[in-house]
Short mmCIF file of C-alpha atoms and ligand atoms in Angstrom, two decimals:
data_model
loop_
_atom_site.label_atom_id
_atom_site.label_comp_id
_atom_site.label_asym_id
_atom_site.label_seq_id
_atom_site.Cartn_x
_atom_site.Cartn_y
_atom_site.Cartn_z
CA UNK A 9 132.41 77.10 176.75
CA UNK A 10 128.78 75.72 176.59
CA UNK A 11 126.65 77.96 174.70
CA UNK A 12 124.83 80.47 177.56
CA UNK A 13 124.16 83.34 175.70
CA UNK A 14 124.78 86.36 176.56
CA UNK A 15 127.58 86.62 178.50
CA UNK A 16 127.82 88.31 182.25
CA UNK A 17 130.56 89.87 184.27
CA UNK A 18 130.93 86.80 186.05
CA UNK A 19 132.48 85.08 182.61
CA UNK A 20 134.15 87.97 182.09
CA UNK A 21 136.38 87.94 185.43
CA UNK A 22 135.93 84.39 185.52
CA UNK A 23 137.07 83.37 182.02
CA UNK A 24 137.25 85.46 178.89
CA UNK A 25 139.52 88.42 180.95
CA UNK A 26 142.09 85.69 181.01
CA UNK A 27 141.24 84.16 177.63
CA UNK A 28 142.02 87.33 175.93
CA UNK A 29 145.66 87.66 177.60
CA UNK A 30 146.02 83.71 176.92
CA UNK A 31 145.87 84.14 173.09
CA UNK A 32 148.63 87.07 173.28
CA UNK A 33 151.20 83.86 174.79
CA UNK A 34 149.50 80.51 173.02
CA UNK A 35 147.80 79.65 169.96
CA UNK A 36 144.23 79.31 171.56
CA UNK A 37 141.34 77.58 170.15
CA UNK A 38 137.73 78.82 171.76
CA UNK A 39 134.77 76.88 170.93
CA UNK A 40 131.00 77.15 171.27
CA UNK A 41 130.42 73.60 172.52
CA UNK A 42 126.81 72.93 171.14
CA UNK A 43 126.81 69.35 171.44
CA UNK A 44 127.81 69.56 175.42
CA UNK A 45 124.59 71.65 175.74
CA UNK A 46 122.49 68.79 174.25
CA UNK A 47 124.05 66.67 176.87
CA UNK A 48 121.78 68.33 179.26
CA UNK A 49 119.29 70.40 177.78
CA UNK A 50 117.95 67.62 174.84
CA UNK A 51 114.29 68.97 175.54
CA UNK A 52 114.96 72.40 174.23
CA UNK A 53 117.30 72.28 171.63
CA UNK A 54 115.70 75.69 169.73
CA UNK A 55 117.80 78.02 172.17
CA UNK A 56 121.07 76.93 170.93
CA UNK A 57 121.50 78.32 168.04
CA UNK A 58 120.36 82.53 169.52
CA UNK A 59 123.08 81.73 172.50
CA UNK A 60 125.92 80.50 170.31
CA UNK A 61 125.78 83.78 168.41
CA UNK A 62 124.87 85.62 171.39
CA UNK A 63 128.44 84.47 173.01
CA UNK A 64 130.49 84.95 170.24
CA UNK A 65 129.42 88.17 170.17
CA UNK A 66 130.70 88.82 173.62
CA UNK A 67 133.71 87.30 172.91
CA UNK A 68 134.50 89.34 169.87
CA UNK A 69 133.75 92.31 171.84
CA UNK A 70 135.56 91.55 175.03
CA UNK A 71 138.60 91.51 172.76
CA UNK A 72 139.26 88.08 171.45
CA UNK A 73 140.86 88.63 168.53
CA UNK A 74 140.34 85.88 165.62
CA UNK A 75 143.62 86.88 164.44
CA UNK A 76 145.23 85.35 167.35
CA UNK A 77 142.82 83.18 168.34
CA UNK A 78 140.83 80.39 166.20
CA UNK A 79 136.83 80.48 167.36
CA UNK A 80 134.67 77.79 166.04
CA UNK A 81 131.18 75.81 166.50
CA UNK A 82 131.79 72.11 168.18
CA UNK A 83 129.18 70.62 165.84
CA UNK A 84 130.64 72.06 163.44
CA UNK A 85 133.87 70.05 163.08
CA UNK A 86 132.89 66.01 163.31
CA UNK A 87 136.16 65.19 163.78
CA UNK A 88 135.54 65.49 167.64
CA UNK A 89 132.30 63.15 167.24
CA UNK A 90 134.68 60.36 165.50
CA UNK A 91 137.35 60.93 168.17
CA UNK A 92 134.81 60.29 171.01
CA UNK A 93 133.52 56.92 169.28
CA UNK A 94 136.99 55.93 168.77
CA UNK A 95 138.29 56.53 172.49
CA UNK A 96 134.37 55.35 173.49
CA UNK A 97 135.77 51.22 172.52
CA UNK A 98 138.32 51.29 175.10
CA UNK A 99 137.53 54.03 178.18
CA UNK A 100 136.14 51.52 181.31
CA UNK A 101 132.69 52.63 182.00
CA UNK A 102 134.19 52.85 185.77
CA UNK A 103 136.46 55.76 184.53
CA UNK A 104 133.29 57.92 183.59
CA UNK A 105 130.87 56.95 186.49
CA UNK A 106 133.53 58.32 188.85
CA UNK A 107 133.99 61.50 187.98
CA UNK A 108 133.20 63.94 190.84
CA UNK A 109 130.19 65.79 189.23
CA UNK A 110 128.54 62.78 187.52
CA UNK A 111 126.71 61.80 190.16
CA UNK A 112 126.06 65.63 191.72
CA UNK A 113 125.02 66.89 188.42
CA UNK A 114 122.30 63.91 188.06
CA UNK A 115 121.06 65.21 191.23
CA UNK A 116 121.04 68.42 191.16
CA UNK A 117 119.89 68.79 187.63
CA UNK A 118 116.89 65.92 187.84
CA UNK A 119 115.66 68.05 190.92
CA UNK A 120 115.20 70.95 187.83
CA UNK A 121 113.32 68.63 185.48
CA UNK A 122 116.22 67.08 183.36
CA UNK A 123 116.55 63.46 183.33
CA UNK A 124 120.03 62.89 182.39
CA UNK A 125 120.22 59.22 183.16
CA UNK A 126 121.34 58.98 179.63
CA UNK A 127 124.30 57.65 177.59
CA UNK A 128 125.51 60.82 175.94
CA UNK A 129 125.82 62.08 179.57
CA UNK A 130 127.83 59.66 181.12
CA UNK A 131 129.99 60.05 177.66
CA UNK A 132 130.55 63.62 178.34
CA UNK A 133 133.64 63.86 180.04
CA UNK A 134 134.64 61.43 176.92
CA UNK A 135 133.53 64.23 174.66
CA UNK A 136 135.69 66.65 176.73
CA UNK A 137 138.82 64.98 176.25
CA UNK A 138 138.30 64.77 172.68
CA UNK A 139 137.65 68.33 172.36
CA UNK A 140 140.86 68.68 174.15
CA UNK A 141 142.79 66.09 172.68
CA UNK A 142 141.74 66.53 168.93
CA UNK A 143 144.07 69.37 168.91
CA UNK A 144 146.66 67.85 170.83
CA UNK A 145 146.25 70.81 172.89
CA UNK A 146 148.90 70.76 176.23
CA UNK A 147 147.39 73.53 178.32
CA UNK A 148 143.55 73.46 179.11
CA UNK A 149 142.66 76.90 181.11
CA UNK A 150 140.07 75.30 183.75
CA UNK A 151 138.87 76.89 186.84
CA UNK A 152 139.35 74.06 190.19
CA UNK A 153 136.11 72.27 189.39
CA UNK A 154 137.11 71.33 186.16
CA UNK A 155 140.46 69.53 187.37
CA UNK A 156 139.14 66.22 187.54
CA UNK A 157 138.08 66.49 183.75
CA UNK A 158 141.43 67.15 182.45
CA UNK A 159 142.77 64.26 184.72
CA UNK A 160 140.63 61.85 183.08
CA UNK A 161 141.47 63.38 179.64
CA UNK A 162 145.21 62.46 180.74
CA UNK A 163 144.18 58.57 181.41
CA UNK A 164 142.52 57.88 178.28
CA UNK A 165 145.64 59.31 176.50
CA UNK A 166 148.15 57.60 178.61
CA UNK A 167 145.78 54.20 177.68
CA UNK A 168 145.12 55.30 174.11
CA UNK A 169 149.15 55.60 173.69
CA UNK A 170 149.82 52.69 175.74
CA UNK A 171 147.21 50.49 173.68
CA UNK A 172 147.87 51.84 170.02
CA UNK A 173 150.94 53.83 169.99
CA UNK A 174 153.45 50.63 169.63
CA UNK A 175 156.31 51.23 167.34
CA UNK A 176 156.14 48.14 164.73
CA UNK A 177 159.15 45.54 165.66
CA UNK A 178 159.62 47.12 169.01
CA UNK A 179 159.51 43.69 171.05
CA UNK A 180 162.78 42.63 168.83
CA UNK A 181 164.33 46.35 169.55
CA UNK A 182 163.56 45.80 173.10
CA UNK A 183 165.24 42.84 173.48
CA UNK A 184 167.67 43.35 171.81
CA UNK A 185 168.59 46.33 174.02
CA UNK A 186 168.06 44.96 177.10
CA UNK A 187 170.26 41.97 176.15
CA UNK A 188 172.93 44.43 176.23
CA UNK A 189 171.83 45.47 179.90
CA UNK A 190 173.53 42.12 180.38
CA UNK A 191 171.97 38.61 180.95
CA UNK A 192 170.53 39.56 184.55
CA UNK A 193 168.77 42.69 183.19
CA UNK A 194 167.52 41.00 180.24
CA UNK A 195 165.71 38.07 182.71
CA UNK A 196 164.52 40.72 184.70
CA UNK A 197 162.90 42.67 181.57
CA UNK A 198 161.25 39.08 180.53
CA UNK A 199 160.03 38.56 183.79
CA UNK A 200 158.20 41.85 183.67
CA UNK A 201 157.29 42.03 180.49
CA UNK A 202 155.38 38.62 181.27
CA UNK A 203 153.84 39.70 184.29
CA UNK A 204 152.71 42.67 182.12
CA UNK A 205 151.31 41.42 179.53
CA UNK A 206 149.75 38.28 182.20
CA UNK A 207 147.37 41.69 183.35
CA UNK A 208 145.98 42.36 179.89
CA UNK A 209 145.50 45.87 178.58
CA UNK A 210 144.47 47.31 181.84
CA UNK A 211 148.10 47.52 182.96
CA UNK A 212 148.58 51.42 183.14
CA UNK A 213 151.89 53.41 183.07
CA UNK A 214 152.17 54.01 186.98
CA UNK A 215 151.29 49.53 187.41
CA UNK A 216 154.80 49.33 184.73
CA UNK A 217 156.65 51.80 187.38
CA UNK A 218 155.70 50.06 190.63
CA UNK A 219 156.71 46.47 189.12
CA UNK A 220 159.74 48.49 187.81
CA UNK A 221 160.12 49.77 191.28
CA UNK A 222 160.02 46.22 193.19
CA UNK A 223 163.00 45.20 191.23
CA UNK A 224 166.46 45.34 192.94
CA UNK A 225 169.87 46.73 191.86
CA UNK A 226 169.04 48.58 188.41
CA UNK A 227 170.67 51.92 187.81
CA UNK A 228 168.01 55.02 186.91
CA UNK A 229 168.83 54.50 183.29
CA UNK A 230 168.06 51.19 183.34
CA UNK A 231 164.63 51.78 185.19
CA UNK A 232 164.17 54.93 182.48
CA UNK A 233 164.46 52.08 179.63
CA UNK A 234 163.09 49.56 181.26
CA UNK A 235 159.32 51.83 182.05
CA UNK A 236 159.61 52.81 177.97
CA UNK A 237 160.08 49.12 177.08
CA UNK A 238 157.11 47.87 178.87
CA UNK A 239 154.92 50.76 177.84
CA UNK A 240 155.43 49.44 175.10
CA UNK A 241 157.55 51.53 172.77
CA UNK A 242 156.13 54.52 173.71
CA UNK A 243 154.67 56.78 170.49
CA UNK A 244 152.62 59.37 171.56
CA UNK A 245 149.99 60.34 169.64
CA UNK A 246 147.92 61.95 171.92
CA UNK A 247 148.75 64.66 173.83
CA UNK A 248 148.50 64.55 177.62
CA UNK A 249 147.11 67.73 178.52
CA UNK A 250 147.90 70.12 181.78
CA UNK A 251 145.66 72.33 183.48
CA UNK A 252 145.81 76.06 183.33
CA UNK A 253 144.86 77.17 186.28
CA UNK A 254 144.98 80.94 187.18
CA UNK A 255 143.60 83.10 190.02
CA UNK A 256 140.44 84.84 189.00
CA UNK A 257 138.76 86.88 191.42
CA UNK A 258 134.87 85.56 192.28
CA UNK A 259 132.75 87.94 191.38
CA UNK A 260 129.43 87.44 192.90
CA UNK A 261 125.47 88.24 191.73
CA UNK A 262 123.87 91.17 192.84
CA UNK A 263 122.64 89.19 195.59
CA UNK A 264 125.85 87.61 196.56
CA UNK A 265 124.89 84.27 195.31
CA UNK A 266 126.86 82.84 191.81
CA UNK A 267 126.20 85.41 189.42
CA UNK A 268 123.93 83.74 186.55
CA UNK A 269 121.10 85.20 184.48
CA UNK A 270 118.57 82.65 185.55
CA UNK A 271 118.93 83.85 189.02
CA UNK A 272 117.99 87.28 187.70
CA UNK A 273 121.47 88.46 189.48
CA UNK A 274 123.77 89.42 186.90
CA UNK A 275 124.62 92.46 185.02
CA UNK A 276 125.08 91.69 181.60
CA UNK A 277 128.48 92.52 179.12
CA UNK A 278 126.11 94.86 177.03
CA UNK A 279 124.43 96.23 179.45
CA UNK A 280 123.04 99.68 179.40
CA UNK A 281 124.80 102.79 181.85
CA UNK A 282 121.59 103.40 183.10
CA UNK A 283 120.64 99.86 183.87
CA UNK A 284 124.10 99.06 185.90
CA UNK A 285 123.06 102.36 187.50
CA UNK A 286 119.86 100.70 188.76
CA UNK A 287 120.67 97.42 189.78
CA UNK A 288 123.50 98.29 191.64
CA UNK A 289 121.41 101.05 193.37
CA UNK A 290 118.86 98.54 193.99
CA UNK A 291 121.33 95.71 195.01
CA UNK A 292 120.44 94.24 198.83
CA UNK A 293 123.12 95.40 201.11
CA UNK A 294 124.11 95.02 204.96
CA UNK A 295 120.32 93.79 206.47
CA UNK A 296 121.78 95.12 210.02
CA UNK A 297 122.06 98.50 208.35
CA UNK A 298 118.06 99.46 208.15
CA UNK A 299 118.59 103.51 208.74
CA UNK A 300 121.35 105.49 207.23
CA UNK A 301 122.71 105.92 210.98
CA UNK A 302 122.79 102.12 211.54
CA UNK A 303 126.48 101.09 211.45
CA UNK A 304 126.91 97.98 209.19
CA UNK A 305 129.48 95.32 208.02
CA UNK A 306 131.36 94.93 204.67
CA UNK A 307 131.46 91.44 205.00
CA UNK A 308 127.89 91.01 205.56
CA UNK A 309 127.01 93.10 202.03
CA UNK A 310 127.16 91.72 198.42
CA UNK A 311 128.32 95.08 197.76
CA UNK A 312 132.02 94.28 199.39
CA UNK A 313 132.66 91.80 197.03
CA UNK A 314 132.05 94.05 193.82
CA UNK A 315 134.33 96.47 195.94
CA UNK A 316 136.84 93.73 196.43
CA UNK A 317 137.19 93.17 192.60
CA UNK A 318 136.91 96.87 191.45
CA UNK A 319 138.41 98.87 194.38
CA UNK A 320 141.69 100.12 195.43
CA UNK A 321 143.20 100.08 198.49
CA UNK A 322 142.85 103.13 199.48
CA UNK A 323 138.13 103.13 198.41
CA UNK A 324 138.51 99.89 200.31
CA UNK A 325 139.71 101.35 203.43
CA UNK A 326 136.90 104.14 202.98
CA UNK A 327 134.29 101.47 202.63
CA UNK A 328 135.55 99.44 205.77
CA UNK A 329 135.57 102.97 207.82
CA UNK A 330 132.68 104.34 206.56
CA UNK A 331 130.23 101.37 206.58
CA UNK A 332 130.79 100.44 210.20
CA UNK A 333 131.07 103.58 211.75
CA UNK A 334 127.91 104.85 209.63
CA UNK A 335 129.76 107.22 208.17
CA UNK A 336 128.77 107.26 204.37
CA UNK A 337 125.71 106.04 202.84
CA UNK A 338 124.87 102.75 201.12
CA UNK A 339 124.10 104.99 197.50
CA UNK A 340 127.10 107.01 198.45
CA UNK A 341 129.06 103.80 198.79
CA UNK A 342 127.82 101.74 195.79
CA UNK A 343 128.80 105.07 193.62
CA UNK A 344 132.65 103.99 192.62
CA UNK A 345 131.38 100.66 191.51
CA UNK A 346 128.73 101.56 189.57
CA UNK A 347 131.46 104.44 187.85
CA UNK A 348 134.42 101.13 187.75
CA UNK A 349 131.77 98.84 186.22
CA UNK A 350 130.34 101.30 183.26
CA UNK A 351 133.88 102.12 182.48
CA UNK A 352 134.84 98.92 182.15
CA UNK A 353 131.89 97.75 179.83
CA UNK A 354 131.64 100.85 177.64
CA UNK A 355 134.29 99.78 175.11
CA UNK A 356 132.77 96.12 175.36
CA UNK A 357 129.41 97.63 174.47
CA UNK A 358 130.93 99.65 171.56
CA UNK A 359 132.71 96.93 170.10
CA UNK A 360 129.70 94.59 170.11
CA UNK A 361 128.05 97.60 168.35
CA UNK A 362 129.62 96.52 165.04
CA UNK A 363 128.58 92.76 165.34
CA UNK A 364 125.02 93.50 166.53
CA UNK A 365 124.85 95.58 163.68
CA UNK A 366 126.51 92.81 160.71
CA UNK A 367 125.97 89.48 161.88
CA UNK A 368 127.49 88.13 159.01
CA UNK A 369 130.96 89.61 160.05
CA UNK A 370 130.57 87.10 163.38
CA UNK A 371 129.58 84.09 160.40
CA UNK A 372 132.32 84.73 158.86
CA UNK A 373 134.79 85.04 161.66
CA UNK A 374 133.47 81.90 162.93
CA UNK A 375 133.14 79.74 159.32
CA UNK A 376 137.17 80.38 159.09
CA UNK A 377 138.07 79.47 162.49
CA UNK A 378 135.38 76.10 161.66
CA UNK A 379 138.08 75.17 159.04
CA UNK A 380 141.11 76.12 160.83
CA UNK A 381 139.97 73.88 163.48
CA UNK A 382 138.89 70.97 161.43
CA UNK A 383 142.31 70.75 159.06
CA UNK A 384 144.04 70.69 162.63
CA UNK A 385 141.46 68.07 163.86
CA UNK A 386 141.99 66.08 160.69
CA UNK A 387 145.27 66.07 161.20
CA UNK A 388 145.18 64.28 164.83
CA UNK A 389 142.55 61.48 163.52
CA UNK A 390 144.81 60.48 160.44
CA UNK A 391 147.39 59.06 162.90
CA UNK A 392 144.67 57.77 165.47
CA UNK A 393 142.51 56.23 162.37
CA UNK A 394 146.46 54.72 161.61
CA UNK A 395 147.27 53.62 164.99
CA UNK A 396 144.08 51.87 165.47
CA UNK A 397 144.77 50.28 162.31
CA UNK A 398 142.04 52.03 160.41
CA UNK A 399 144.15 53.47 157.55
CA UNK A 400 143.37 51.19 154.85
FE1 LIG B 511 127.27 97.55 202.04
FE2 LIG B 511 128.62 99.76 201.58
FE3 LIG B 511 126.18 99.85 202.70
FE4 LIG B 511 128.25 98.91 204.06
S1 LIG B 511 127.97 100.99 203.31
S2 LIG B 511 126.23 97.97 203.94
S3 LIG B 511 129.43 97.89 202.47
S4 LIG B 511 126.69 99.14 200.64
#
């Protein structure tokens, strides 16, 4: 997660609710990724370092437990900075341009002053897949938007394999197996093998199963063989990765736009009883409903979607009634949120009490899970620095 600060109850539904019940079936690693807010915010650098601690904070308190769980800095393990270079020598510049939020992000985020018509941005989705791939991690827990970034993590492993991961003497092994396929087979594997090495390195796994396709009269196992053998022998060495994806309900802003603190919408992890109190007092409801007598609409009120994630049935129906027949009161109606949200924050709050108060406990928590992280990073480079014939 890119370092934001403190955190809202939009992560909290969004991501770290699911986080915390993630480490309890996985070994999860959670990182404060530093360098991915340089990518975009290079001007300001000096906020960094108040919002990493700031988060880690909230995710201590939310309840991810470093037991379970390793935390760490992104800057503070290289290895993912030598991983990016590495994968930077062979990832087509076409693979990078095309990913869904390049361009929209350019846009959008130039309109607010940043000019990201830089290198390190276009590299970022290489810098994901790093940060993924560095621990050979399998499951990445993404919402939708991110979907496209794992994908591209996928290709540049699939190519990474494909390019470095060749056993040593496979092209004997392979031929000598597919001799046994019998004479026809064996042609047939030449034939492809030429055609496949006639397109260069750009030839990816799903080109070696369509030529595989075209040919006639080969049993499944002899297709299975035949895809390994022109992969090229097939070692992986990094992992492909699979999204995660789980429902999480959207909880909105206070004005039923996203919920960020920029916007001024949010309530905030640590926030005081008295100040949920307030804003959700204060929150804009219904416009139709101008007098207490004025008959209004759920869906027409930010309020409904707080109800939606912290209501039951049964408060829901009494909303739905009591809004459009002006039977309750906007206050009266905003009341079991505002009681849902303060009981769900005051153990948050109370548990952040304790690193507020001993910042060094967070350092601490967070300089283990830095080393943890980097032994399992160095791990992953020593047999890409080997593949890539960098072990000498
Ligand atoms: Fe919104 Fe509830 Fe007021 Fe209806 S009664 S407008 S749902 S706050």
């Amino acid at each position: 997660m890119r370092p934001t600060g403190a955190m809202h109850l939009g992560h909290y539904h969004g991501a770290l609710k699911n986080w915390v019940k993630l480490q309890n079936e996985y070994p999860c690693y959670f990182f404060a990724a530093d360098w991915h807010a340089l990518t975009t915010h290079y001007e300001d650098p000096s906020v960094i370092e108040q919002t990493v601690w700031d988060m880690f904070v909230d995710w201590l308190a939310v309840g991810i437990d470093p037991s379970k769980s390793t935390l760490f800095i992104q800057s503070r393990v290289p290895q993912h900075a030598e991983l990016t270079m590495l994968l930077s020598f062979f990832v087509p510049l076409a693979w990078l341009e095309r990913v869904p939020t390049y361009k929209d992000q350019i846009e959008k985020l130039g309109e607010r002053g940043h000019d990201l018509h830089t290198y390190g941005f276009l590299g970022y989705p290489l810098m994901q897949a790093a940060d993924i791939m560095i621990y050979r991690a399998n499951k990445v827990p993404v919402g939708e938007d991110q979907t496209a970034h794992v994908e591209i993590t996928r290709e540049i492993a699939r190519r990474f394999n494909h390019l470095f991961g060749k056993e040593k003497g496979f092209e004997e092994k392979a031929e000598a197996a597919v001799k046994k396929m019998g004479p026809k087979k064996a042609k047939v594997y030449r034939e492809l093998r030429k055609k496949f090495q006639e397109q260069g390195d750009h030839v990816s796994l799903e080109a070696a199963r369509e030529l595989v396709e075209d040919v006639q009269n080969l049993t499944l196992g002899d297709k299975e063989r035949l895809y390994g053998f022109l992969e090229g022998g097939g070692r992986v060495i990094l992992v492909e990765p699979d999204v995660l994806l789980t429902e999480t309900p959207k909880l909105l802003g206070l004005d039923g736009d996203k919920m960020s603190k920029s916007y001024g919408n949010a309530i905030m992890l640590r926030e005081k009883p008295e100040d949920v109190t307030r804003k959700i007092r204060t929150m804009p409801t219904d416009p139709a409903r101008v007098r207490r007598q004025d008959p209004g609409n759920p869906e027409k009120c930010p309020v409904w979607n707080l109800h939606q994630v912290y209501s039951d049935a049964n408060t829901k129906e009494w909303v739905v009634k009591g809004c459009t027949t002006a039977g309750i009161g906007c206050l009266e109606c905003k009341q079991p949120v505002i009681d849902a949200i303060n009981k769900e924050i005051a153990p948050i709050r109370e548990r952040a009490l304790q690193y507020e108060e001993d910042p060094t406990l967070v350092r601490n928590i967070i300089q283990d899970g830095c080393e943890k992280a980097r032994d399992l990073a160095d791990e992953t480079l020593r047999d890409v620095r080997e593949a890539m014939g960098l072990n000498y």
